[in-house]
Structures are given as C-alpha cells and as structure tokens.
mmCIF file of C-alpha atoms in Angstrom:
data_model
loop_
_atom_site.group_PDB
_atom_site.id
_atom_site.type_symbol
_atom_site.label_atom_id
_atom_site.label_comp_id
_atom_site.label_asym_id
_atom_site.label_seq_id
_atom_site.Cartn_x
_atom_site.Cartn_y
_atom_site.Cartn_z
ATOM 1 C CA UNK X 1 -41.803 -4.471 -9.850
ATOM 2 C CA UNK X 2 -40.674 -7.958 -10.546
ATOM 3 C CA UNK X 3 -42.048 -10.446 -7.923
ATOM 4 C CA UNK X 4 -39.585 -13.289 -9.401
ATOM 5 C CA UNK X 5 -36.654 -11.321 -8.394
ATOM 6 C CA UNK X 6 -34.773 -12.380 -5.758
ATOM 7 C CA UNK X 7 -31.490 -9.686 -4.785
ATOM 8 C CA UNK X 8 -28.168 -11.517 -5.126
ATOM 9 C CA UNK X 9 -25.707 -11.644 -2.491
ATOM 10 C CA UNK X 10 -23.429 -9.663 -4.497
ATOM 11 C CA UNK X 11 -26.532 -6.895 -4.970
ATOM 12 C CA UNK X 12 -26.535 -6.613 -1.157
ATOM 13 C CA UNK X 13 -22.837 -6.709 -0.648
ATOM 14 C CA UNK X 14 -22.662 -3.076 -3.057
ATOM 15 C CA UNK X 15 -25.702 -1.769 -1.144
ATOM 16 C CA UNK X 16 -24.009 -1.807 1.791
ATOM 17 C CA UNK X 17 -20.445 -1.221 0.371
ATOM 18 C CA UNK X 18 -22.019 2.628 -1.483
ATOM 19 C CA UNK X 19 -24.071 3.255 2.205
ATOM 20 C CA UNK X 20 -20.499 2.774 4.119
ATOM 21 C CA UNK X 21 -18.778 4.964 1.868
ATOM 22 C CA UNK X 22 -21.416 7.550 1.718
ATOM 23 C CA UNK X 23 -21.577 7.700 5.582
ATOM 24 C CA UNK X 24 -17.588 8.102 5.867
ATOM 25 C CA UNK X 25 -17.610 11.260 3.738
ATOM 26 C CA UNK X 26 -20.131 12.778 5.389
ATOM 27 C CA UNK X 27 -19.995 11.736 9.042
ATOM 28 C CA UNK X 28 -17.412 14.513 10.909
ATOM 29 C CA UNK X 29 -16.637 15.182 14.243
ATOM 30 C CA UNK X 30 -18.043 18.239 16.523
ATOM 31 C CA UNK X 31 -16.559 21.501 16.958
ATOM 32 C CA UNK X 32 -16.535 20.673 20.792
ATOM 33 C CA UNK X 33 -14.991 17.009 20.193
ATOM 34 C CA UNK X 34 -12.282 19.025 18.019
ATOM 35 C CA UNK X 35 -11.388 21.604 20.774
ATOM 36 C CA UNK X 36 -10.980 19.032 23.731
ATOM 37 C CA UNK X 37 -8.434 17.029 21.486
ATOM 38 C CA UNK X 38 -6.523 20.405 20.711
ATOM 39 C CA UNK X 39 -6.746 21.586 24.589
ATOM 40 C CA UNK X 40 -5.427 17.872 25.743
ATOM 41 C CA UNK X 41 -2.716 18.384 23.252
ATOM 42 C CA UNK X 42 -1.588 21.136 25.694
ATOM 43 C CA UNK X 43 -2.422 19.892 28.401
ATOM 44 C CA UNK X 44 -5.381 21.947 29.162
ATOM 45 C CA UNK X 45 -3.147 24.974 29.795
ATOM 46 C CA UNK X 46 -4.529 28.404 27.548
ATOM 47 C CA UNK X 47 -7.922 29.311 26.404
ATOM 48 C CA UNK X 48 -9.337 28.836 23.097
ATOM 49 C CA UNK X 49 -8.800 31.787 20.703
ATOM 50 C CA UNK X 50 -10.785 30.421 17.316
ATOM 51 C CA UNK X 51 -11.806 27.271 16.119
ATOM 52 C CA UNK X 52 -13.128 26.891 12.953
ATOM 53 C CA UNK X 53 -14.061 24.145 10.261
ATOM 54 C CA UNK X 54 -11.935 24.568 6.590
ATOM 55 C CA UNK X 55 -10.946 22.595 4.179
ATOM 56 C CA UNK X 56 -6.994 22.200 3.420
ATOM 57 C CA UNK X 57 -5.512 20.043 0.577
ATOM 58 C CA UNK X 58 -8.967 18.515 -0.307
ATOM 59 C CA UNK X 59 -9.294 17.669 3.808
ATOM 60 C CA UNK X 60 -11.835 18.755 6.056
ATOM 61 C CA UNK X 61 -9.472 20.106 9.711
ATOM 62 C CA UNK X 62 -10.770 22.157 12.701
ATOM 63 C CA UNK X 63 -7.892 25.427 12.723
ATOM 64 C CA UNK X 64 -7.862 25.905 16.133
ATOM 65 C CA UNK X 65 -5.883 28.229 17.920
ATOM 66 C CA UNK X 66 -4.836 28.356 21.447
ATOM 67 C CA UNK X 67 -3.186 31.010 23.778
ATOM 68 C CA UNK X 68 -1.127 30.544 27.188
ATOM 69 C CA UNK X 69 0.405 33.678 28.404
ATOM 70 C CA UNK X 70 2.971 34.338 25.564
ATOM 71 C CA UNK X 71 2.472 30.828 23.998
ATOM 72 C CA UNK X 72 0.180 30.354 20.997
ATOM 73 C CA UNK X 73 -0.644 27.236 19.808
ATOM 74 C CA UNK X 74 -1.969 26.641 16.183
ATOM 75 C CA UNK X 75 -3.121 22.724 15.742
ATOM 76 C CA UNK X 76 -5.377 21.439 12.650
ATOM 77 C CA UNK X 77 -7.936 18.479 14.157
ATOM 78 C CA UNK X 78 -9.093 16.240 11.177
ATOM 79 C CA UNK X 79 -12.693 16.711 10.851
ATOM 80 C CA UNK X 80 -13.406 13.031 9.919
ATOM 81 C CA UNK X 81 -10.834 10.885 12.232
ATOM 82 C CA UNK X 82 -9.954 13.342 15.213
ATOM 83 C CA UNK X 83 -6.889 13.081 13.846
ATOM 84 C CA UNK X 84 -3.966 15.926 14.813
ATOM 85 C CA UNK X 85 -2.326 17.004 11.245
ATOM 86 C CA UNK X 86 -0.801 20.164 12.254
ATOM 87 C CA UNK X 87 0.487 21.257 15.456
ATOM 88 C CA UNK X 88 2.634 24.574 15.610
ATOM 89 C CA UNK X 89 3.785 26.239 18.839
ATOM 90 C CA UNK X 90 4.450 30.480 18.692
ATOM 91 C CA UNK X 91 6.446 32.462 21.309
ATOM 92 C CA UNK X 92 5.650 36.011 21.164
#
C-alpha cells in the first residue's frame, strides 16, 4: 500500500461511473411490481394467467398474460424500467 497516494478526482469519478453501471444491469423490478403495471394496463378487469421473467432480443420483460371472459391479454413489462414493450389483445 502506498501511503503517498492520494486518489484523483478522475479515480473517483470511474469508481462511481463502473458501480452505477453495474447496479443498472442488475437492479430489476419484482414479479408483483410487473403484474400491477400489466393489470392497470387493463384496467384491473381479468385475472392473471402466467407471468414469467425471459429474456427477448437481449432484454430482460415479464410475459404476462391476462384473461377477461373471452379477452386475453398478452403484455411484455421491461424488467429493468417497468416499461410496457408489448401489449397484444386476443378475442377468442
């Protein structure tokens, strides 16, 4: 260890730079915050079929899938921003 060395401003500004970046990747929302961003989407109207975490084009989503009578709802939640990326609406 090298008591004489003082960290530069520019050595803290990359520390904290690489610990932001790290924590984006990694950080992703709950299966429960996925599913009440889905059910608002419809308006709270169906019951949740399946909700599960994949990956799609090099994204992390939430394929969730909701049913209302004949209605089925298929929306994709980004895991990271809560972000709605699909959103398809079935009559049977």
């Amino acid at each position: 260890i090298d008591e004489d060395y003082v960290p530069s401003t520019t050595d803290t500004n990359n520390q904290t730079t690489n610990n932001q970046t790290t924590n984006n990747q990694t950080t992703i929302i709950s299966n429960e915050e996925a599913q009440k961003i889905a059910m608002d989407r419809v308006g709270n109207n169906g019951y949740l079929v399946k909700c599960e975490l994949d990956s799609d084009d090099n994204r992390q989503v939430y394929e969730i899938e909701i049913k209302n009578g004949t209605i089925e709802y298929n929306i994709d939640v980004d895991a990271v921003s809560g972000e709605i990326v699909k959103y398809e609406e079935d009559q049977d």
